[in-house]
Short mmCIF file of C-alpha atoms in Angstrom, two decimals:
data_model
loop_
_atom_site.label_atom_id
_atom_site.label_comp_id
_atom_site.label_asym_id
_atom_site.label_seq_id
_atom_site.Cartn_x
_atom_site.Cartn_y
_atom_site.Cartn_z
CA UNK A 8 112.81 111.38 96.36
CA UNK A 9 111.79 111.34 100.00
CA UNK A 10 108.89 109.10 100.96
CA UNK A 11 105.54 109.79 102.59
CA UNK A 12 105.49 109.57 106.37
CA UNK A 13 105.90 106.09 107.82
CA UNK A 14 106.61 104.70 111.27
CA UNK A 15 109.95 103.32 112.39
CA UNK A 16 109.68 100.36 114.76
CA UNK A 17 112.09 99.56 117.57
CA UNK A 18 111.42 96.18 119.20
CA UNK A 19 112.60 97.60 122.53
CA UNK A 20 110.78 99.55 125.21
CA UNK A 21 112.37 102.93 125.91
CA UNK A 22 112.32 104.66 129.29
CA UNK A 23 112.27 108.44 129.60
CA UNK A 24 116.00 108.74 130.29
CA UNK A 25 116.92 106.82 127.16
CA UNK A 26 114.45 108.85 125.08
CA UNK A 27 116.05 112.08 126.24
CA UNK A 28 119.63 110.88 125.80
CA UNK A 29 119.36 109.08 122.45
CA UNK A 30 116.49 110.88 120.70
CA UNK A 31 115.92 114.36 122.06
CA UNK A 32 119.53 115.33 122.76
CA UNK A 33 120.86 114.52 119.25
CA UNK A 34 117.98 116.50 117.72
CA UNK A 35 118.64 119.38 120.10
CA UNK A 36 122.34 119.39 119.21
CA UNK A 37 121.87 119.10 115.44
CA UNK A 38 118.87 121.25 114.58
CA UNK A 39 117.40 122.56 117.82
CA UNK A 40 114.57 120.64 119.45
CA UNK A 41 112.40 120.70 122.51
CA UNK A 42 110.12 118.14 124.11
CA UNK A 43 106.55 119.36 124.56
CA UNK A 44 103.46 117.71 125.97
CA UNK A 45 101.53 115.75 123.33
CA UNK A 46 98.23 117.40 122.45
CA UNK A 47 96.22 114.18 122.69
CA UNK A 48 96.07 111.16 124.93
CA UNK A 49 96.51 107.55 123.89
CA UNK A 50 94.71 104.43 125.02
CA UNK A 51 96.65 101.62 126.65
CA UNK A 52 99.98 101.66 128.47
CA UNK A 53 101.94 103.68 125.92
CA UNK A 54 104.27 106.53 126.86
CA UNK A 55 104.13 109.26 124.24
CA UNK A 56 106.48 112.10 123.32
CA UNK A 57 106.29 115.05 120.97
CA UNK A 58 109.42 116.85 119.76
CA UNK A 59 109.23 120.21 117.98
CA UNK A 60 112.20 121.57 116.04
CA UNK A 61 113.15 125.21 115.58
CA UNK A 62 112.86 124.79 111.79
CA UNK A 63 109.22 123.66 112.05
CA UNK A 64 109.90 119.90 111.89
CA UNK A 65 107.97 117.54 114.14
CA UNK A 66 108.61 114.09 115.57
CA UNK A 67 106.41 111.72 117.57
CA UNK A 68 107.43 108.72 119.66
CA UNK A 69 105.34 106.10 121.45
CA UNK A 70 106.92 103.46 123.64
CA UNK A 71 105.21 100.37 125.00
CA UNK A 72 105.97 96.94 126.44
CA UNK A 73 106.12 95.30 123.01
CA UNK A 74 108.17 97.94 121.24
CA UNK A 75 108.28 101.58 120.25
CA UNK A 76 107.26 103.64 117.23
CA UNK A 77 108.83 106.80 115.81
CA UNK A 78 107.35 109.09 113.18
CA UNK A 79 108.77 112.41 112.05
CA UNK A 80 109.30 114.79 109.16
CA UNK A 81 112.75 115.57 110.48
CA UNK A 82 116.10 113.80 110.67
CA UNK A 83 116.08 110.38 112.30
CA UNK A 84 118.32 110.03 115.36
CA UNK A 85 121.17 107.57 114.89
CA UNK A 86 119.75 105.21 117.54
CA UNK A 87 116.84 104.49 115.15
CA UNK A 88 118.74 104.27 111.85
CA UNK A 89 118.59 100.48 111.63
CA UNK A 90 114.94 100.16 112.52
CA UNK A 91 112.36 98.88 110.05
CA UNK A 92 109.70 101.09 108.53
CA UNK A 93 106.00 100.29 108.85
CA UNK A 94 102.92 101.66 107.07
CA UNK A 95 100.07 103.19 109.04
CA UNK A 96 97.96 100.03 108.90
CA UNK A 97 100.80 97.89 110.26
CA UNK A 98 101.17 99.54 113.67
CA UNK A 99 98.92 99.17 116.71
CA UNK A 100 95.70 101.13 116.29
CA UNK A 101 96.18 103.32 119.41
CA UNK A 102 99.57 104.46 118.10
CA UNK A 103 98.30 105.16 114.57
CA UNK A 104 95.24 106.98 115.91
CA UNK A 105 97.29 109.08 118.34
CA UNK A 106 99.85 110.05 115.68
CA UNK A 107 97.10 110.92 113.24
CA UNK A 108 95.39 113.23 115.73
CA UNK A 109 98.69 114.94 116.57
CA UNK A 110 99.56 115.46 112.90
CA UNK A 111 96.10 116.63 111.85
CA UNK A 112 96.01 119.20 114.62
CA UNK A 113 99.43 120.45 113.55
CA UNK A 114 98.41 120.53 109.89
CA UNK A 115 95.28 122.56 110.60
CA UNK A 116 97.23 124.88 112.87
CA UNK A 117 99.71 125.59 110.08
CA UNK A 118 97.09 125.79 107.30
CA UNK A 119 93.65 126.47 108.80
CA UNK A 120 91.99 126.43 105.37
CA UNK A 121 92.41 122.64 105.31
CA UNK A 122 90.02 122.23 108.27
CA UNK A 123 87.14 122.68 105.81
CA UNK A 124 88.34 119.55 103.99
CA UNK A 125 88.63 116.83 106.67
CA UNK A 126 88.74 113.84 104.33
CA UNK A 127 91.33 115.44 102.07
CA UNK A 128 93.39 116.31 105.17
CA UNK A 129 93.25 112.74 106.43
CA UNK A 130 93.85 111.02 103.09
CA UNK A 131 96.87 113.09 102.08
CA UNK A 132 98.26 113.43 105.61
CA UNK A 133 101.32 111.22 104.80
CA UNK A 134 102.41 113.78 102.19
CA UNK A 135 100.88 116.96 103.66
CA UNK A 136 103.15 116.39 106.67
CA UNK A 137 106.11 114.77 104.91
CA UNK A 138 109.64 116.08 105.24
CA UNK A 139 110.02 117.57 101.75
CA UNK A 140 106.51 117.57 100.30
CA UNK A 141 104.52 119.38 102.96
CA UNK A 142 104.65 122.79 101.28
CA UNK A 143 104.36 121.65 97.66
CA UNK A 144 101.43 119.26 98.16
CA UNK A 145 99.36 121.78 100.09
CA UNK A 146 100.21 124.46 97.52
CA UNK A 147 99.00 122.19 94.71
CA UNK A 148 95.46 122.45 96.05
CA UNK A 149 95.49 126.02 97.35
CA UNK A 150 97.32 127.77 94.51
CA UNK A 151 96.98 125.37 91.57
CA UNK A 152 93.38 124.18 92.04
CA UNK A 153 94.44 120.50 91.99
CA UNK A 154 95.38 120.81 88.32
CA UNK A 155 92.00 122.06 87.06
CA UNK A 156 92.20 125.11 84.76
CA UNK A 157 89.82 128.07 85.03
CA UNK A 158 88.62 126.93 88.44
CA UNK A 159 88.85 128.50 91.86
CA UNK A 160 90.76 126.42 94.36
CA UNK A 161 87.79 126.03 96.71
CA UNK A 162 85.65 124.34 94.07
CA UNK A 163 88.49 122.08 92.95
CA UNK A 164 89.45 121.10 96.47
CA UNK A 165 85.84 120.44 97.44
CA UNK A 166 85.50 118.18 94.40
CA UNK A 167 88.49 116.11 95.53
CA UNK A 168 87.15 116.11 99.10
CA UNK A 169 83.82 114.73 97.90
CA UNK A 170 85.55 112.15 95.71
CA UNK A 171 87.69 110.87 98.56
CA UNK A 172 84.80 110.91 101.03
CA UNK A 173 83.11 108.16 99.02
CA UNK A 174 85.77 105.86 100.47
CA UNK A 175 86.68 104.29 97.13
CA UNK A 176 90.41 104.78 97.77
CA UNK A 177 90.54 104.20 101.53
CA UNK A 178 92.03 100.73 101.21
CA UNK A 179 94.86 102.13 99.08
CA UNK A 180 95.39 105.39 100.96
CA UNK A 181 99.15 105.22 101.50
CA UNK A 182 99.84 104.04 97.94
CA UNK A 183 97.64 106.65 96.28
CA UNK A 184 98.55 109.55 98.56
CA UNK A 185 102.20 108.88 97.78
CA UNK A 186 101.58 109.36 94.07
CA UNK A 187 101.14 113.08 94.72
CA UNK A 188 104.83 113.13 95.56
CA UNK A 189 107.09 114.51 98.24
CA UNK A 190 109.33 116.82 96.25
CA UNK A 191 110.02 120.31 97.59
CA UNK A 192 108.73 121.94 94.39
CA UNK A 193 105.30 121.70 92.82
CA UNK A 194 105.86 119.06 90.14
CA UNK A 195 102.94 119.75 87.82
CA UNK A 196 103.49 116.72 85.61
CA UNK A 197 103.67 114.27 88.49
CA UNK A 198 100.85 115.81 90.51
CA UNK A 199 98.50 116.12 87.54
CA UNK A 200 99.25 112.52 86.61
CA UNK A 201 98.34 111.49 90.14
CA UNK A 202 95.06 113.39 89.97
CA UNK A 203 94.31 111.73 86.64
CA UNK A 204 94.39 108.38 88.43
CA UNK A 205 91.93 109.64 91.03
CA UNK A 206 89.59 110.89 88.30
CA UNK A 207 89.83 107.56 86.49
CA UNK A 208 88.86 105.85 89.75
CA UNK A 209 85.82 108.09 90.00
CA UNK A 210 84.75 107.34 86.43
CA UNK A 211 85.11 103.60 86.93
CA UNK A 212 83.28 103.49 90.26
CA UNK A 213 80.54 105.83 89.04
CA UNK A 214 80.04 103.31 86.24
CA UNK A 215 79.62 100.51 88.77
CA UNK A 216 83.06 98.92 88.75
CA UNK A 217 85.22 97.85 91.66
CA UNK A 218 88.81 98.97 91.26
CA UNK A 219 92.17 97.57 92.29
CA UNK A 220 95.23 99.76 91.61
CA UNK A 221 98.75 98.83 90.53
CA UNK A 222 98.15 95.55 88.74
CA UNK A 223 101.41 93.76 87.91
CA UNK A 224 101.54 92.19 84.46
CA UNK A 225 103.91 89.67 82.91
CA UNK A 226 106.16 92.33 81.35
CA UNK A 227 107.21 93.48 84.82
CA UNK A 228 105.17 96.67 84.49
CA UNK A 229 102.19 97.67 86.56
CA UNK A 230 98.99 98.97 85.00
CA UNK A 231 96.97 101.53 86.89
CA UNK A 232 93.74 99.61 87.56
CA UNK A 233 91.81 96.43 87.27
CA UNK A 234 88.12 97.29 86.89
CA UNK A 235 85.68 94.51 87.59
CA UNK A 236 81.97 93.88 87.98
CA UNK A 237 79.81 90.73 87.77
CA UNK A 238 80.00 90.86 83.97
CA UNK A 239 83.78 90.77 83.72
CA UNK A 240 86.92 92.79 84.16
CA UNK A 241 89.45 94.86 82.23
CA UNK A 242 92.83 96.46 82.81
CA UNK A 243 93.11 100.23 82.55
CA UNK A 244 96.15 102.46 82.03
CA UNK A 245 95.78 106.23 82.54
CA UNK A 246 97.75 109.04 80.94
CA UNK A 247 97.28 112.81 81.04
CA UNK A 248 98.57 115.24 78.41
CA UNK A 249 100.11 118.39 79.82
CA UNK A 250 98.31 121.62 79.09
CA UNK A 251 99.20 122.66 75.52
CA UNK A 252 100.45 126.03 76.77
CA UNK A 253 103.21 124.19 78.62
CA UNK A 254 104.42 122.39 75.48
CA UNK A 255 107.16 123.65 73.20
CA UNK A 256 105.06 123.12 70.08
CA UNK A 257 101.67 121.95 68.91
CA UNK A 258 98.14 122.47 70.17
CA UNK A 259 95.69 120.38 72.14
CA UNK A 260 95.15 117.78 69.41
CA UNK A 261 98.92 117.23 69.11
CA UNK A 262 99.18 117.02 72.88
CA UNK A 263 96.62 114.21 72.97
CA UNK A 264 98.24 112.31 70.12
CA UNK A 265 101.80 112.68 71.38
CA UNK A 266 101.04 111.73 74.98
CA UNK A 267 99.00 108.68 73.96
CA UNK A 268 101.68 107.68 71.45
CA UNK A 269 104.36 107.73 74.14
CA UNK A 270 102.30 105.44 76.35
CA UNK A 271 101.36 103.16 73.43
CA UNK A 272 104.93 102.76 72.17
CA UNK A 273 106.20 102.02 75.64
CA UNK A 274 104.30 100.35 78.43
CA UNK A 275 101.21 99.25 76.48
CA UNK A 276 103.26 97.94 73.58
CA UNK A 277 105.29 95.72 75.89
CA UNK A 278 102.13 94.56 77.61
CA UNK A 279 100.93 93.18 74.31
CA UNK A 280 97.48 94.71 74.11
CA UNK A 281 94.19 94.21 75.84
CA UNK A 282 94.38 97.13 78.26
CA UNK A 283 92.06 100.10 77.92
CA UNK A 284 93.90 103.40 77.57
CA UNK A 285 92.33 106.33 79.45
CA UNK A 286 93.52 109.69 78.11
CA UNK A 287 92.57 112.33 80.69
CA UNK A 288 92.38 115.85 79.27
CA UNK A 289 91.25 117.47 82.52
CA UNK A 290 94.19 119.90 82.37
CA UNK A 291 92.68 121.46 79.22
CA UNK A 292 90.57 124.60 79.37
CA UNK A 293 87.25 124.88 77.50
CA UNK A 294 88.76 126.07 74.23
CA UNK A 295 91.47 123.43 74.21
CA UNK A 296 89.06 120.63 75.01
CA UNK A 297 86.60 121.80 72.36
CA UNK A 298 89.32 121.47 69.73
CA UNK A 299 89.85 117.85 70.81
CA UNK A 300 86.13 117.13 71.04
CA UNK A 301 85.51 118.53 67.56
CA UNK A 302 88.28 116.55 65.83
CA UNK A 303 88.29 113.45 68.07
CA UNK A 304 91.87 112.55 67.09
CA UNK A 305 93.01 108.94 66.94
CA UNK A 306 95.44 108.09 69.72
CA UNK A 307 97.16 105.05 68.21
CA UNK A 308 95.72 102.51 70.64
CA UNK A 309 92.47 100.62 70.79
CA UNK A 310 90.49 100.41 72.94
CA UNK A 311 90.81 103.93 74.33
CA UNK A 312 88.66 106.50 76.12
CA UNK A 313 89.53 110.18 75.75
CA UNK A 314 87.75 112.49 78.16
CA UNK A 315 87.79 115.59 80.33
CA UNK A 316 86.45 115.90 83.90
CA UNK A 317 85.39 119.19 85.41
CA UNK A 318 85.14 119.88 89.16
CA UNK A 319 81.39 120.19 88.72
CA UNK A 320 81.47 116.41 88.33
CA UNK A 321 80.75 116.53 84.60
CA UNK A 322 82.81 114.17 82.45
CA UNK A 323 82.54 113.93 78.68
CA UNK A 324 84.60 112.24 76.02
CA UNK A 325 84.78 109.83 73.12
CA UNK A 326 85.93 106.27 72.45
CA UNK A 327 88.22 104.49 70.05
CA UNK A 328 87.62 100.86 69.30
CA UNK A 329 85.39 98.52 71.26
CA UNK A 330 85.81 99.42 74.91
CA UNK A 331 85.10 96.39 77.14
CA UNK A 332 83.70 98.62 79.88
CA UNK A 333 80.24 100.11 80.16
CA UNK A 334 81.14 103.64 81.25
CA UNK A 335 77.78 105.27 80.63
CA UNK A 336 77.46 106.00 84.33
CA UNK A 337 80.81 107.79 84.43
CA UNK A 338 81.23 109.61 81.08
CA UNK A 339 78.82 111.39 78.75
CA UNK A 340 80.05 110.20 75.35
CA UNK A 341 80.11 112.58 72.42
CA UNK A 342 80.02 109.64 70.00
CA UNK A 343 76.87 108.08 71.46
#
């Protein structure tokens, strides 16, 4: 799978002639490209370039005395094939800021509806403007309501906007944005699983915990979060059952049991216990969730929290075993 947007770094300074001969001309020959004036300025002594392709691709290039940076959702010219890739936080601030402004303006020009969601636009920019995932990731919010059933896309997208605007995921932006994926098609399972991790982060932080994602454990696996506060810490693994209507057999209760069982037999079993399993049923509609809430099925792992979040901000659920987290501030428990 293609990756979210990153910078390529060349340790050399490029003059305009070299840029045109080794970057623009190959793009022009292969897919059709033109050099246009960048839309924004940049601080410092950087020379900036913007290349637009006939197929809608975009590339940016900034050259300075201490090296040059390339970013694009198009093919990479051969002259840059052996260059190293850098995340957004690892490049000079003026370059990152300039590229971000260029990309955001392009994003909002292509999909003006995203202008109403500035934090969402910024956070998911590495996938919203990626080579393969730009259409599918935007569509996930506009046409699939971010995985929430029986919800209009505006309410769902505003909920995610408000969640991200709290800043709880800023430090892990590139990692978490990439979880949404960069496939050309809307991958419901992957994208819903990614949103489940964002909802788990909201529950944990609403309950007063600080979170750290992708915690490596001795089995070689990574668990989704470490949640910590002055009273202690716990590891959390998140799973989300698919909507029962998308399963070959069984209803919502079976979906919860089967999904949790898969996680318990695999990753959590090898971990050896101790992690809290979060089973996120936010893909369930009211009727499906009510069936789960009424029967409160066992999920084969303790401790566990089984819950559903709605884009109103309401979260309710139940617990199995003694959960070493005080989640009263994040979930209204049916078994209280």
